[in-house]
Amino acid sequence: MYAQMVKTGVDHVQSKEEMSPEERAFQDRVDQDIKIEPKEWMPEAYRKTLIRQISQHAHSEIIGMQPEGNWITRAPTLERKAILLAKVQDEAGHGLYLYCAAETLGVSRDELMGQLNSGKAKYSSIFNYPTLTWADIGAIGWLVDGAAIMNQVPLQRCSYGPYSRAMIRICKEESFHQRQGYDIMTKLARGTPEQKQMAQDALNRWWWPSLMMFGPSDAESVHSAQSMRWKIKINSNDELRQKFVDQTVPQAEYLGLTVPDPDLKWNAERGHYDFGAISWDEFYQVIAGNGPCNRDRLRTRVKAYEEGRWVREAADAYAAKKAARAKAKAA
Amino acid sequence: MTDKKEWPLWEVFIRSQHGLAHRHVGSLHAPDAEMAIKNARDVYTRRNEGVSIWVVRASDIAASSPGEKGPLFDPANSKVYRHPTFYEIPEELGHM
């Protein structure tokens, strides 16, 4: 997902007996679906895990602007260009909502930016794949945003107030993203044979990385169990992945496109699609920094930050000058 | 790699079109109030969500402490007669 394999720092899920009175009161509130708000007492591990999860999510939104930004100047029509521009601007907005939510947990924006720019912070594996053709912009909206929505809709109910509220805003905007992607795919799939082939090629390349977004199976993971106990993770990775496959396969069929998985078939008994094995080696390579675009993404991010420095300095100087003037006037 | 001085945090309040009061929508960093309003427009009103923006430096907000929630709100707890549902109105009277 936008936050993958988030560690909680615990080696087992605490039972109520092991908890301190404060921890027990906290867990009781979470169990009763009472939202936890910034200045309230919370276990240190909860706070730290949330910072990791929310900031990873924010970094993903920020880095996620790059693969799509790649096509802004080459969008096929002015309308498509305006739409893509609006979508990329939304991603920046989503990053900002999430950074704000993370900051309520006592971490500074500069610290978070520093972690991203130094390469220390993680972001979603999916954004390390290149956008080779215009059809990739369609595939990203349809598949990547579609997968993100799967995860973000339940997170609207998560236990931490500011994160939950950020998710509500994000989900409202996200469905435009998925629809515009599917709209691009529809246009191509109904176009010339070459255009349809372009759409198929994009589906071929984005299908498996999209399934990887949900992360490896976490049925046995202590971290996932703890996060679910805290209600900062609502569904297991496998559950969301299955839901995504079930929802997306008919959409591909409607377009007349073929999902690149020979093992994919409807299982009437389970009431779900069965699908083939995912190449987790590839996933681990990508999150270890060896995906097709990792280095390029980071370099672009740092370059943008450095090239914006004079703007930030000018804004600072202007604010200081105005403040000094106001002070002199008052004196 | 990061700037020396972090921009202050501003809390953002937006009044929607429906004539309601300004409502807190989130926060952002900006060097001054003017920039904070411009940034708030781009971050929080990309879909016509508002007709008016307030920004307040987060450090200027005084807040009640969550730990004192009990005693602070206690006085209202026992005053159920402040709600209309406290009173029984004879059914034959209809709506009141």
PDB file of N, CA, C and O in Angstrom, chain A residues 29 39-40 86 89-91 93-94 96-97 100 103 108-111 113-114 117-118 169 172-173 176-177 302 305-306 309 311-313 315-316 318-319 322, chain B residues 1-11 14 23-29 31-35 39 42-47 49 61 63-67 69:
ATOM      1  N   ARG A  29     -10.558   2.494  24.983  1.00  0.00           N
ATOM      2  CA  ARG A  29     -11.137   3.566  24.161  1.00  0.00           C
ATOM      3  C   ARG A  29     -11.072   3.195  22.686  1.00  0.00           C
ATOM      4  O   ARG A  29     -12.030   3.416  21.943  1.00  0.00           O
ATOM      5  N   LYS A  39      -3.279  15.487  21.770  1.00  0.00           N
ATOM      6  CA  LYS A  39      -2.575  15.708  23.038  1.00  0.00           C
ATOM      7  C   LYS A  39      -2.909  14.668  24.093  1.00  0.00           C
ATOM      8  O   LYS A  39      -2.415  14.743  25.217  1.00  0.00           O
ATOM      9  N   GLU A  40      -3.742  13.706  23.759  1.00  0.00           N
ATOM     10  CA  GLU A  40      -4.107  12.683  24.735  1.00  0.00           C
ATOM     11  C   GLU A  40      -2.979  11.686  24.937  1.00  0.00           C
ATOM     12  O   GLU A  40      -2.129  11.502  24.066  1.00  0.00           O
ATOM     13  N   ALA A  86      -4.509  18.663 -12.547  1.00  0.00           N
ATOM     14  CA  ALA A  86      -5.344  18.717 -11.335  1.00  0.00           C
ATOM     15  C   ALA A  86      -5.097  17.497 -10.459  1.00  0.00           C
ATOM     16  O   ALA A  86      -5.063  17.589  -9.231  1.00  0.00           O
ATOM     17  N   GLN A  89      -1.766  17.820  -8.748  1.00  0.00           N
ATOM     18  CA  GLN A  89      -1.899  18.818  -7.683  1.00  0.00           C
ATOM     19  C   GLN A  89      -2.606  18.210  -6.467  1.00  0.00           C
ATOM     20  O   GLN A  89      -2.245  18.480  -5.326  1.00  0.00           O
ATOM     21  N   ASP A  90      -3.601  17.366  -6.718  1.00  0.00           N
ATOM     22  CA  ASP A  90      -4.275  16.661  -5.620  1.00  0.00           C
ATOM     23  C   ASP A  90      -3.280  15.811  -4.830  1.00  0.00           C
ATOM     24  O   ASP A  90      -3.338  15.755  -3.601  1.00  0.00           O
ATOM     25  N   GLU A  91      -2.381  15.131  -5.537  1.00  0.00           N
ATOM     26  CA  GLU A  91      -1.404  14.273  -4.844  1.00  0.00           C
ATOM     27  C   GLU A  91      -0.561  15.120  -3.893  1.00  0.00           C
ATOM     28  O   GLU A  91      -0.285  14.716  -2.762  1.00  0.00           O
ATOM     29  N   GLY A  93      -1.525  17.868  -2.506  1.00  0.00           N
ATOM     30  CA  GLY A  93      -2.440  18.205  -1.416  1.00  0.00           C
ATOM     31  C   GLY A  93      -2.560  17.055  -0.428  1.00  0.00           C
ATOM     32  O   GLY A  93      -2.502  17.251   0.786  1.00  0.00           O
ATOM     33  N   HIS A  94      -2.682  15.839  -0.947  1.00  0.00           N
ATOM     34  CA  HIS A  94      -2.798  14.672  -0.070  1.00  0.00           C
ATOM     35  C   HIS A  94      -1.542  14.512   0.791  1.00  0.00           C
ATOM     36  O   HIS A  94      -1.626  14.211   1.976  1.00  0.00           O
ATOM     37  N   LEU A  96       0.317  16.908   1.773  1.00  0.00           N
ATOM     38  CA  LEU A  96       0.291  17.955   2.798  1.00  0.00           C
ATOM     39  C   LEU A  96      -0.698  17.633   3.915  1.00  0.00           C
ATOM     40  O   LEU A  96      -0.393  17.839   5.094  1.00  0.00           O
ATOM     41  N   TYR A  97      -1.883  17.103   3.577  1.00  0.00           N
ATOM     42  CA  TYR A  97      -2.831  16.721   4.647  1.00  0.00           C
ATOM     43  C   TYR A  97      -2.146  15.728   5.592  1.00  0.00           C
ATOM     44  O   TYR A  97      -2.300  15.785   6.806  1.00  0.00           O
ATOM     45  N   CYS A 100       0.634  17.081   7.867  1.00  0.00           N
ATOM     46  CA  CYS A 100       0.010  17.786   8.999  1.00  0.00           C
ATOM     47  C   CYS A 100      -0.436  16.789  10.061  1.00  0.00           C
ATOM     48  O   CYS A 100      -0.250  17.029  11.256  1.00  0.00           O
ATOM     49  N   GLU A 103       2.499  15.565  11.943  1.00  0.00           N
ATOM     50  CA  GLU A 103       3.075  16.577  12.834  1.00  0.00           C
ATOM     51  C   GLU A 103       2.345  16.668  14.160  1.00  0.00           C
ATOM     52  O   GLU A 103       2.925  17.076  15.166  1.00  0.00           O
ATOM     53  N   SER A 108       8.575  17.098  13.400  1.00  0.00           N
ATOM     54  CA  SER A 108       8.499  18.344  12.638  1.00  0.00           C
ATOM     55  C   SER A 108       8.509  18.064  11.140  1.00  0.00           C
ATOM     56  O   SER A 108       8.988  17.035  10.682  1.00  0.00           O
ATOM     57  N   ARG A 109       7.970  19.022  10.387  1.00  0.00           N
ATOM     58  CA  ARG A 109       7.911  18.885   8.933  1.00  0.00           C
ATOM     59  C   ARG A 109       9.322  18.762   8.356  1.00  0.00           C
ATOM     60  O   ARG A 109       9.569  17.949   7.462  1.00  0.00           O
ATOM     61  N   ASP A 110      10.236  19.573   8.892  1.00  0.00           N
ATOM     62  CA  ASP A 110      11.606  19.536   8.387  1.00  0.00           C
ATOM     63  C   ASP A 110      12.244  18.172   8.592  1.00  0.00           C
ATOM     64  O   ASP A 110      13.001  17.690   7.750  1.00  0.00           O
ATOM     65  N   GLU A 111      11.942  17.585   9.740  1.00  0.00           N
ATOM     66  CA  GLU A 111      12.478  16.258  10.028  1.00  0.00           C
ATOM     67  C   GLU A 111      11.985  15.258   8.978  1.00  0.00           C
ATOM     68  O   GLU A 111      12.752  14.452   8.457  1.00  0.00           O
ATOM     69  N   MET A 113      10.795  15.906   5.932  1.00  0.00           N
ATOM     70  CA  MET A 113      11.375  16.218   4.623  1.00  0.00           C
ATOM     71  C   MET A 113      12.808  15.713   4.548  1.00  0.00           C
ATOM     72  O   MET A 113      13.228  15.158   3.531  1.00  0.00           O
ATOM     73  N   GLY A 114      13.529  15.903   5.652  1.00  0.00           N
ATOM     74  CA  GLY A 114      14.921  15.456   5.694  1.00  0.00           C
ATOM     75  C   GLY A 114      15.020  13.953   5.510  1.00  0.00           C
ATOM     76  O   GLY A 114      15.890  13.458   4.787  1.00  0.00           O
ATOM     77  N   ASN A 117      14.321  13.238   1.759  1.00  0.00           N
ATOM     78  CA  ASN A 117      15.382  13.673   0.851  1.00  0.00           C
ATOM     79  C   ASN A 117      16.689  12.918   1.045  1.00  0.00           C
ATOM     80  O   ASN A 117      17.494  12.814   0.124  1.00  0.00           O
ATOM     81  N   SER A 118      16.915  12.407   2.250  1.00  0.00           N
ATOM     82  CA  SER A 118      18.168  11.683   2.489  1.00  0.00           C
ATOM     83  C   SER A 118      18.056  10.219   2.057  1.00  0.00           C
ATOM     84  O   SER A 118      19.031   9.488   2.065  1.00  0.00           O
ATOM     85  N   ARG A 169     -10.861  13.319   3.738  1.00  0.00           N
ATOM     86  CA  ARG A 169     -10.631  14.306   2.662  1.00  0.00           C
ATOM     87  C   ARG A 169     -10.056  13.631   1.426  1.00  0.00           C
ATOM     88  O   ARG A 169     -10.455  13.897   0.302  1.00  0.00           O
ATOM     89  N   LYS A 172     -12.490  11.461  -0.631  1.00  0.00           N
ATOM     90  CA  LYS A 172     -13.424  12.275  -1.407  1.00  0.00           C
ATOM     91  C   LYS A 172     -12.825  12.627  -2.765  1.00  0.00           C
ATOM     92  O   LYS A 172     -13.523  12.711  -3.763  1.00  0.00           O
ATOM     93  N   GLU A 173     -11.498  12.878  -2.758  1.00  0.00           N
ATOM     94  CA  GLU A 173     -10.865  13.345  -3.994  1.00  0.00           C
ATOM     95  C   GLU A 173     -10.378  12.196  -4.859  1.00  0.00           C
ATOM     96  O   GLU A 173     -10.222  12.335  -6.063  1.00  0.00           O
ATOM     97  N   PHE A 176     -12.186  10.572  -8.169  1.00  0.00           N
ATOM     98  CA  PHE A 176     -11.937  11.265  -9.450  1.00  0.00           C
ATOM     99  C   PHE A 176     -10.682  10.679 -10.118  1.00  0.00           C
ATOM    100  O   PHE A 176     -10.653  10.456 -11.330  1.00  0.00           O
ATOM    101  N   HIS A 177      -9.674  10.392  -9.328  1.00  0.00           N
ATOM    102  CA  HIS A 177      -8.419   9.880  -9.874  1.00  0.00           C
ATOM    103  C   HIS A 177      -8.625   8.549 -10.582  1.00  0.00           C
ATOM    104  O   HIS A 177      -8.124   8.313 -11.664  1.00  0.00           O
ATOM    105  N   VAL A 302      15.201  15.639  -4.599  1.00  0.00           N
ATOM    106  CA  VAL A 302      16.207  16.502  -3.975  1.00  0.00           C
ATOM    107  C   VAL A 302      16.456  17.737  -4.840  1.00  0.00           C
ATOM    108  O   VAL A 302      16.567  18.856  -4.331  1.00  0.00           O
ATOM    109  N   TYR A 305      13.747  20.188  -4.359  1.00  0.00           N
ATOM    110  CA  TYR A 305      13.883  20.830  -3.054  1.00  0.00           C
ATOM    111  C   TYR A 305      14.966  21.902  -3.095  1.00  0.00           C
ATOM    112  O   TYR A 305      14.776  23.025  -2.629  1.00  0.00           O
ATOM    113  N   GLU A 306      16.099  21.560  -3.678  1.00  0.00           N
ATOM    114  CA  GLU A 306      17.222  22.510  -3.732  1.00  0.00           C
ATOM    115  C   GLU A 306      16.873  23.701  -4.624  1.00  0.00           C
ATOM    116  O   GLU A 306      17.188  24.834  -4.301  1.00  0.00           O
ATOM    117  N   ARG A 309      14.848  26.371  -3.030  1.00  0.00           N
ATOM    118  CA  ARG A 309      15.409  27.021  -1.845  1.00  0.00           C
ATOM    119  C   ARG A 309      15.317  28.539  -1.923  1.00  0.00           C
ATOM    120  O   ARG A 309      14.905  29.196  -0.975  1.00  0.00           O
ATOM    121  N   VAL A 311      13.241  30.355  -3.415  1.00  0.00           N
ATOM    122  CA  VAL A 311      11.862  30.821  -3.258  1.00  0.00           C
ATOM    123  C   VAL A 311      11.512  30.880  -1.769  1.00  0.00           C
ATOM    124  O   VAL A 311      10.937  31.853  -1.277  1.00  0.00           O
ATOM    125  N   ARG A 312      11.920  29.820  -1.064  1.00  0.00           N
ATOM    126  CA  ARG A 312      11.641  29.796   0.379  1.00  0.00           C
ATOM    127  C   ARG A 312      12.377  30.921   1.092  1.00  0.00           C
ATOM    128  O   ARG A 312      11.839  31.586   1.979  1.00  0.00           O
ATOM    129  N   GLU A 313      13.621  31.155   0.667  1.00  0.00           N
ATOM    130  CA  GLU A 313      14.403  32.219   1.300  1.00  0.00           C
ATOM    131  C   GLU A 313      13.798  33.590   1.016  1.00  0.00           C
ATOM    132  O   GLU A 313      13.733  34.453   1.902  1.00  0.00           O
ATOM    133  N   ALA A 315      10.643  34.225   0.384  1.00  0.00           N
ATOM    134  CA  ALA A 315       9.396  34.342   1.151  1.00  0.00           C
ATOM    135  C   ALA A 315       9.698  34.676   2.607  1.00  0.00           C
ATOM    136  O   ALA A 315       9.015  35.500   3.227  1.00  0.00           O
ATOM    137  N   ASP A 316      10.749  34.064   3.128  1.00  0.00           N
ATOM    138  CA  ASP A 316      11.184  34.326   4.497  1.00  0.00           C
ATOM    139  C   ASP A 316      11.608  35.788   4.664  1.00  0.00           C
ATOM    140  O   ASP A 316      11.210  36.464   5.608  1.00  0.00           O
ATOM    141  N   TYR A 318      10.837  38.337   2.836  1.00  0.00           N
ATOM    142  CA  TYR A 318       9.692  39.237   2.663  1.00  0.00           C
ATOM    143  C   TYR A 318       8.851  39.284   3.939  1.00  0.00           C
ATOM    144  O   TYR A 318       8.438  40.352   4.390  1.00  0.00           O
ATOM    145  N   ALA A 319       8.642  38.120   4.530  1.00  0.00           N
ATOM    146  CA  ALA A 319       7.861  38.049   5.777  1.00  0.00           C
ATOM    147  C   ALA A 319       8.570  38.822   6.888  1.00  0.00           C
ATOM    148  O   ALA A 319       7.935  39.572   7.643  1.00  0.00           O
ATOM    149  N   LYS A 322       8.249  42.611   6.246  1.00  0.00           N
ATOM    150  CA  LYS A 322       6.907  43.104   6.571  1.00  0.00           C
ATOM    151  C   LYS A 322       6.689  43.175   8.089  1.00  0.00           C
ATOM    152  O   LYS A 322       6.077  44.121   8.587  1.00  0.00           O
TER     153      LYS A 322
ATOM    154  N   MET B   1      20.770  19.661   4.532  1.00  0.00           N
ATOM    155  CA  MET B   1      19.843  19.458   3.429  1.00  0.00           C
ATOM    156  C   MET B   1      18.535  20.233   3.653  1.00  0.00           C
ATOM    157  O   MET B   1      17.925  20.734   2.735  1.00  0.00           O
ATOM    158  N   THR B   2      18.119  20.343   4.924  1.00  0.00           N
ATOM    159  CA  THR B   2      16.882  21.087   5.175  1.00  0.00           C
ATOM    160  C   THR B   2      17.227  22.538   5.518  1.00  0.00           C
ATOM    161  O   THR B   2      18.360  22.856   5.834  1.00  0.00           O
ATOM    162  N   ASP B   3      16.212  23.396   5.433  1.00  0.00           N
ATOM    163  CA  ASP B   3      16.418  24.800   5.761  1.00  0.00           C
ATOM    164  C   ASP B   3      16.666  24.941   7.256  1.00  0.00           C
ATOM    165  O   ASP B   3      16.250  24.119   8.041  1.00  0.00           O
ATOM    166  N   LYS B   4      17.312  26.065   7.588  1.00  0.00           N
ATOM    167  CA  LYS B   4      17.653  26.247   9.001  1.00  0.00           C
ATOM    168  C   LYS B   4      16.409  26.502   9.845  1.00  0.00           C
ATOM    169  O   LYS B   4      16.268  25.970  10.921  1.00  0.00           O
ATOM    170  N   LYS B   5      15.539  27.337   9.320  1.00  0.00           N
ATOM    171  CA  LYS B   5      14.397  27.752  10.123  1.00  0.00           C
ATOM    172  C   LYS B   5      13.107  27.199   9.509  1.00  0.00           C
ATOM    173  O   LYS B   5      12.860  27.374   8.326  1.00  0.00           O
ATOM    174  N   GLU B   6      12.309  26.544  10.336  1.00  0.00           N
ATOM    175  CA  GLU B   6      11.049  26.018   9.810  1.00  0.00           C
ATOM    176  C   GLU B   6       9.995  27.115   9.820  1.00  0.00           C
ATOM    177  O   GLU B   6       9.908  27.884  10.767  1.00  0.00           O
ATOM    178  N   TRP B   7       9.196  27.164   8.762  1.00  0.00           N
ATOM    179  CA  TRP B   7       8.083  28.122   8.728  1.00  0.00           C
ATOM    180  C   TRP B   7       7.085  27.782   9.820  1.00  0.00           C
ATOM    181  O   TRP B   7       6.855  26.610  10.110  1.00  0.00           O
ATOM    182  N   PRO B   8       6.445  28.818  10.406  1.00  0.00           N
ATOM    183  CA  PRO B   8       5.462  28.523  11.456  1.00  0.00           C
ATOM    184  C   PRO B   8       4.267  27.741  10.915  1.00  0.00           C
ATOM    185  O   PRO B   8       3.972  27.775   9.719  1.00  0.00           O
ATOM    186  N   LEU B   9       3.615  27.051  11.834  1.00  0.00           N
ATOM    187  CA  LEU B   9       2.428  26.265  11.500  1.00  0.00           C
ATOM    188  C   LEU B   9       1.189  27.137  11.655  1.00  0.00           C
ATOM    189  O   LEU B   9       1.058  27.851  12.648  1.00  0.00           O
ATOM    190  N   TRP B  10       0.304  27.097  10.685  1.00  0.00           N
ATOM    191  CA  TRP B  10      -0.954  27.853  10.723  1.00  0.00           C
ATOM    192  C   TRP B  10      -2.122  26.874  10.714  1.00  0.00           C
ATOM    193  O   TRP B  10      -2.111  25.920   9.943  1.00  0.00           O
ATOM    194  N   GLU B  11      -3.101  27.136  11.556  1.00  0.00           N
ATOM    195  CA  GLU B  11      -4.333  26.342  11.508  1.00  0.00           C
ATOM    196  C   GLU B  11      -5.287  27.040  10.546  1.00  0.00           C
ATOM    197  O   GLU B  11      -5.391  28.274  10.537  1.00  0.00           O
ATOM    198  N   ILE B  14     -12.204  27.274   7.309  1.00  0.00           N
ATOM    199  CA  ILE B  14     -12.891  27.618   6.062  1.00  0.00           C
ATOM    200  C   ILE B  14     -14.390  27.750   6.325  1.00  0.00           C
ATOM    201  O   ILE B  14     -14.971  26.921   7.016  1.00  0.00           O
ATOM    202  N   ARG B  23     -14.943  26.530   9.830  1.00  0.00           N
ATOM    203  CA  ARG B  23     -14.697  25.237  10.451  1.00  0.00           C
ATOM    204  C   ARG B  23     -13.227  24.865  10.242  1.00  0.00           C
ATOM    205  O   ARG B  23     -12.670  25.103   9.167  1.00  0.00           O
ATOM    206  N   HIS B  24     -12.625  24.278  11.267  1.00  0.00           N
ATOM    207  CA  HIS B  24     -11.228  23.886  11.144  1.00  0.00           C
ATOM    208  C   HIS B  24     -11.091  22.779  10.107  1.00  0.00           C
ATOM    209  O   HIS B  24     -11.828  21.806  10.144  1.00  0.00           O
ATOM    210  N   VAL B  25     -10.160  22.953   9.152  1.00  0.00           N
ATOM    211  CA  VAL B  25      -9.998  21.926   8.124  1.00  0.00           C
ATOM    212  C   VAL B  25      -8.615  21.278   8.157  1.00  0.00           C
ATOM    213  O   VAL B  25      -8.420  20.207   7.588  1.00  0.00           O
ATOM    214  N   GLY B  26      -7.648  21.918   8.805  1.00  0.00           N
ATOM    215  CA  GLY B  26      -6.306  21.343   8.813  1.00  0.00           C
ATOM    216  C   GLY B  26      -5.290  22.429   9.077  1.00  0.00           C
ATOM    217  O   GLY B  26      -5.643  23.501   9.577  1.00  0.00           O
ATOM    218  N   SER B  27      -4.050  22.155   8.738  1.00  0.00           N
ATOM    219  CA  SER B  27      -3.012  23.141   8.999  1.00  0.00           C
ATOM    220  C   SER B  27      -2.005  23.145   7.863  1.00  0.00           C
ATOM    221  O   SER B  27      -2.045  22.285   6.979  1.00  0.00           O
ATOM    222  N   LEU B  28      -1.129  24.117   7.884  1.00  0.00           N
ATOM    223  CA  LEU B  28      -0.066  24.170   6.884  1.00  0.00           C
ATOM    224  C   LEU B  28       1.056  25.081   7.379  1.00  0.00           C
ATOM    225  O   LEU B  28       0.891  25.811   8.351  1.00  0.00           O
ATOM    226  N   HIS B  29       2.185  25.027   6.705  1.00  0.00           N
ATOM    227  CA  HIS B  29       3.308  25.902   7.041  1.00  0.00           C
ATOM    228  C   HIS B  29       3.385  27.043   6.045  1.00  0.00           C
ATOM    229  O   HIS B  29       3.194  26.837   4.848  1.00  0.00           O
ATOM    230  N   PRO B  31       5.405  31.295   5.681  1.00  0.00           N
ATOM    231  CA  PRO B  31       6.235  32.293   6.365  1.00  0.00           C
ATOM    232  C   PRO B  31       5.408  33.404   7.001  1.00  0.00           C
ATOM    233  O   PRO B  31       5.826  33.983   7.996  1.00  0.00           O
ATOM    234  N   ASP B  32       4.261  33.759   6.405  1.00  0.00           N
ATOM    235  CA  ASP B  32       3.427  34.805   6.995  1.00  0.00           C
ATOM    236  C   ASP B  32       1.956  34.542   6.685  1.00  0.00           C
ATOM    237  O   ASP B  32       1.626  33.624   5.944  1.00  0.00           O
ATOM    238  N   ALA B  33       1.095  35.401   7.242  1.00  0.00           N
ATOM    239  CA  ALA B  33      -0.355  35.176   7.127  1.00  0.00           C
ATOM    240  C   ALA B  33      -0.816  35.237   5.671  1.00  0.00           C
ATOM    241  O   ALA B  33      -1.659  34.453   5.239  1.00  0.00           O
ATOM    242  N   GLU B  34      -0.234  36.168   4.922  1.00  0.00           N
ATOM    243  CA  GLU B  34      -0.642  36.346   3.530  1.00  0.00           C
ATOM    244  C   GLU B  34      -0.378  35.061   2.727  1.00  0.00           C
ATOM    245  O   GLU B  34      -1.241  34.585   1.985  1.00  0.00           O
ATOM    246  N   MET B  35       0.813  34.519   2.902  1.00  0.00           N
ATOM    247  CA  MET B  35       1.157  33.275   2.195  1.00  0.00           C
ATOM    248  C   MET B  35       0.328  32.108   2.716  1.00  0.00           C
ATOM    249  O   MET B  35      -0.021  31.196   1.964  1.00  0.00           O
ATOM    250  N   ASN B  39      -1.703  29.672   0.387  1.00  0.00           N
ATOM    251  CA  ASN B  39      -1.481  28.219   0.408  1.00  0.00           C
ATOM    252  C   ASN B  39      -2.743  27.478   0.812  1.00  0.00           C
ATOM    253  O   ASN B  39      -3.039  26.407   0.273  1.00  0.00           O
ATOM    254  N   ASP B  42      -4.962  26.831  -2.030  1.00  0.00           N
ATOM    255  CA  ASP B  42      -4.531  25.726  -2.905  1.00  0.00           C
ATOM    256  C   ASP B  42      -4.651  24.367  -2.239  1.00  0.00           C
ATOM    257  O   ASP B  42      -4.895  23.363  -2.901  1.00  0.00           O
ATOM    258  N   VAL B  43      -4.431  24.328  -0.921  1.00  0.00           N
ATOM    259  CA  VAL B  43      -4.448  23.020  -0.253  1.00  0.00           C
ATOM    260  C   VAL B  43      -5.862  22.604   0.136  1.00  0.00           C
ATOM    261  O   VAL B  43      -6.212  21.443   0.029  1.00  0.00           O
ATOM    262  N   TYR B  44      -6.688  23.577   0.561  1.00  0.00           N
ATOM    263  CA  TYR B  44      -7.972  23.178   1.159  1.00  0.00           C
ATOM    264  C   TYR B  44      -9.221  23.593   0.380  1.00  0.00           C
ATOM    265  O   TYR B  44     -10.324  23.273   0.781  1.00  0.00           O
ATOM    266  N   THR B  45      -9.076  24.335  -0.713  1.00  0.00           N
ATOM    267  CA  THR B  45     -10.297  24.724  -1.442  1.00  0.00           C
ATOM    268  C   THR B  45     -10.161  24.483  -2.945  1.00  0.00           C
ATOM    269  O   THR B  45     -10.614  25.292  -3.755  1.00  0.00           O
ATOM    270  N   ARG B  46      -9.551  23.351  -3.320  1.00  0.00           N
ATOM    271  CA  ARG B  46      -9.388  23.084  -4.755  1.00  0.00           C
ATOM    272  C   ARG B  46     -10.712  22.751  -5.446  1.00  0.00           C
ATOM    273  O   ARG B  46     -10.792  22.721  -6.661  1.00  0.00           O
ATOM    274  N   ARG B  47     -11.738  22.450  -4.649  1.00  0.00           N
ATOM    275  CA  ARG B  47     -13.029  22.105  -5.252  1.00  0.00           C
ATOM    276  C   ARG B  47     -14.150  23.010  -4.733  1.00  0.00           C
ATOM    277  O   ARG B  47     -15.231  22.546  -4.401  1.00  0.00           O
ATOM    278  N   GLU B  49     -14.579  24.515  -1.959  1.00  0.00           N
ATOM    279  CA  GLU B  49     -15.081  24.166  -0.632  1.00  0.00           C
ATOM    280  C   GLU B  49     -15.408  25.375   0.212  1.00  0.00           C
ATOM    281  O   GLU B  49     -16.062  25.239   1.240  1.00  0.00           O
ATOM    282  N   ILE B  61      -2.942  29.623  19.563  1.00  0.00           N
ATOM    283  CA  ILE B  61      -4.195  29.010  20.024  1.00  0.00           C
ATOM    284  C   ILE B  61      -4.021  28.475  21.435  1.00  0.00           C
ATOM    285  O   ILE B  61      -3.070  27.739  21.717  1.00  0.00           O
ATOM    286  N   ALA B  63      -5.617  26.066  24.214  1.00  0.00           N
ATOM    287  CA  ALA B  63      -6.532  24.925  24.162  1.00  0.00           C
ATOM    288  C   ALA B  63      -6.741  24.349  25.551  1.00  0.00           C
ATOM    289  O   ALA B  63      -5.848  24.402  26.395  1.00  0.00           O
ATOM    290  N   SER B  64      -7.923  23.801  25.759  1.00  0.00           N
ATOM    291  CA  SER B  64      -8.174  23.093  27.022  1.00  0.00           C
ATOM    292  C   SER B  64      -7.365  21.801  26.990  1.00  0.00           C
ATOM    293  O   SER B  64      -7.066  21.284  25.922  1.00  0.00           O
ATOM    294  N   SER B  65      -6.998  21.323  28.160  1.00  0.00           N
ATOM    295  CA  SER B  65      -6.154  20.128  28.164  1.00  0.00           C
ATOM    296  C   SER B  65      -7.026  18.880  28.251  1.00  0.00           C
ATOM    297  O   SER B  65      -8.006  18.853  29.005  1.00  0.00           O
ATOM    298  N   PRO B  66      -6.682  17.862  27.436  1.00  0.00           N
ATOM    299  CA  PRO B  66      -7.509  16.660  27.408  1.00  0.00           C
ATOM    300  C   PRO B  66      -7.610  16.003  28.784  1.00  0.00           C
ATOM    301  O   PRO B  66      -8.639  15.416  29.118  1.00  0.00           O
ATOM    302  N   GLY B  67      -6.571  16.172  29.607  1.00  0.00           N
ATOM    303  CA  GLY B  67      -6.565  15.567  30.928  1.00  0.00           C
ATOM    304  C   GLY B  67      -7.620  16.165  31.861  1.00  0.00           C
ATOM    305  O   GLY B  67      -8.072  15.513  32.799  1.00  0.00           O
ATOM    306  N   LYS B  69     -10.570  17.130  30.939  1.00  0.00           N
ATOM    307  CA  LYS B  69     -11.860  17.038  30.269  1.00  0.00           C
ATOM    308  C   LYS B  69     -12.981  16.787  31.282  1.00  0.00           C
ATOM    309  O   LYS B  69     -14.043  17.395  31.220  1.00  0.00           O
TER     310      LYS B  69
END
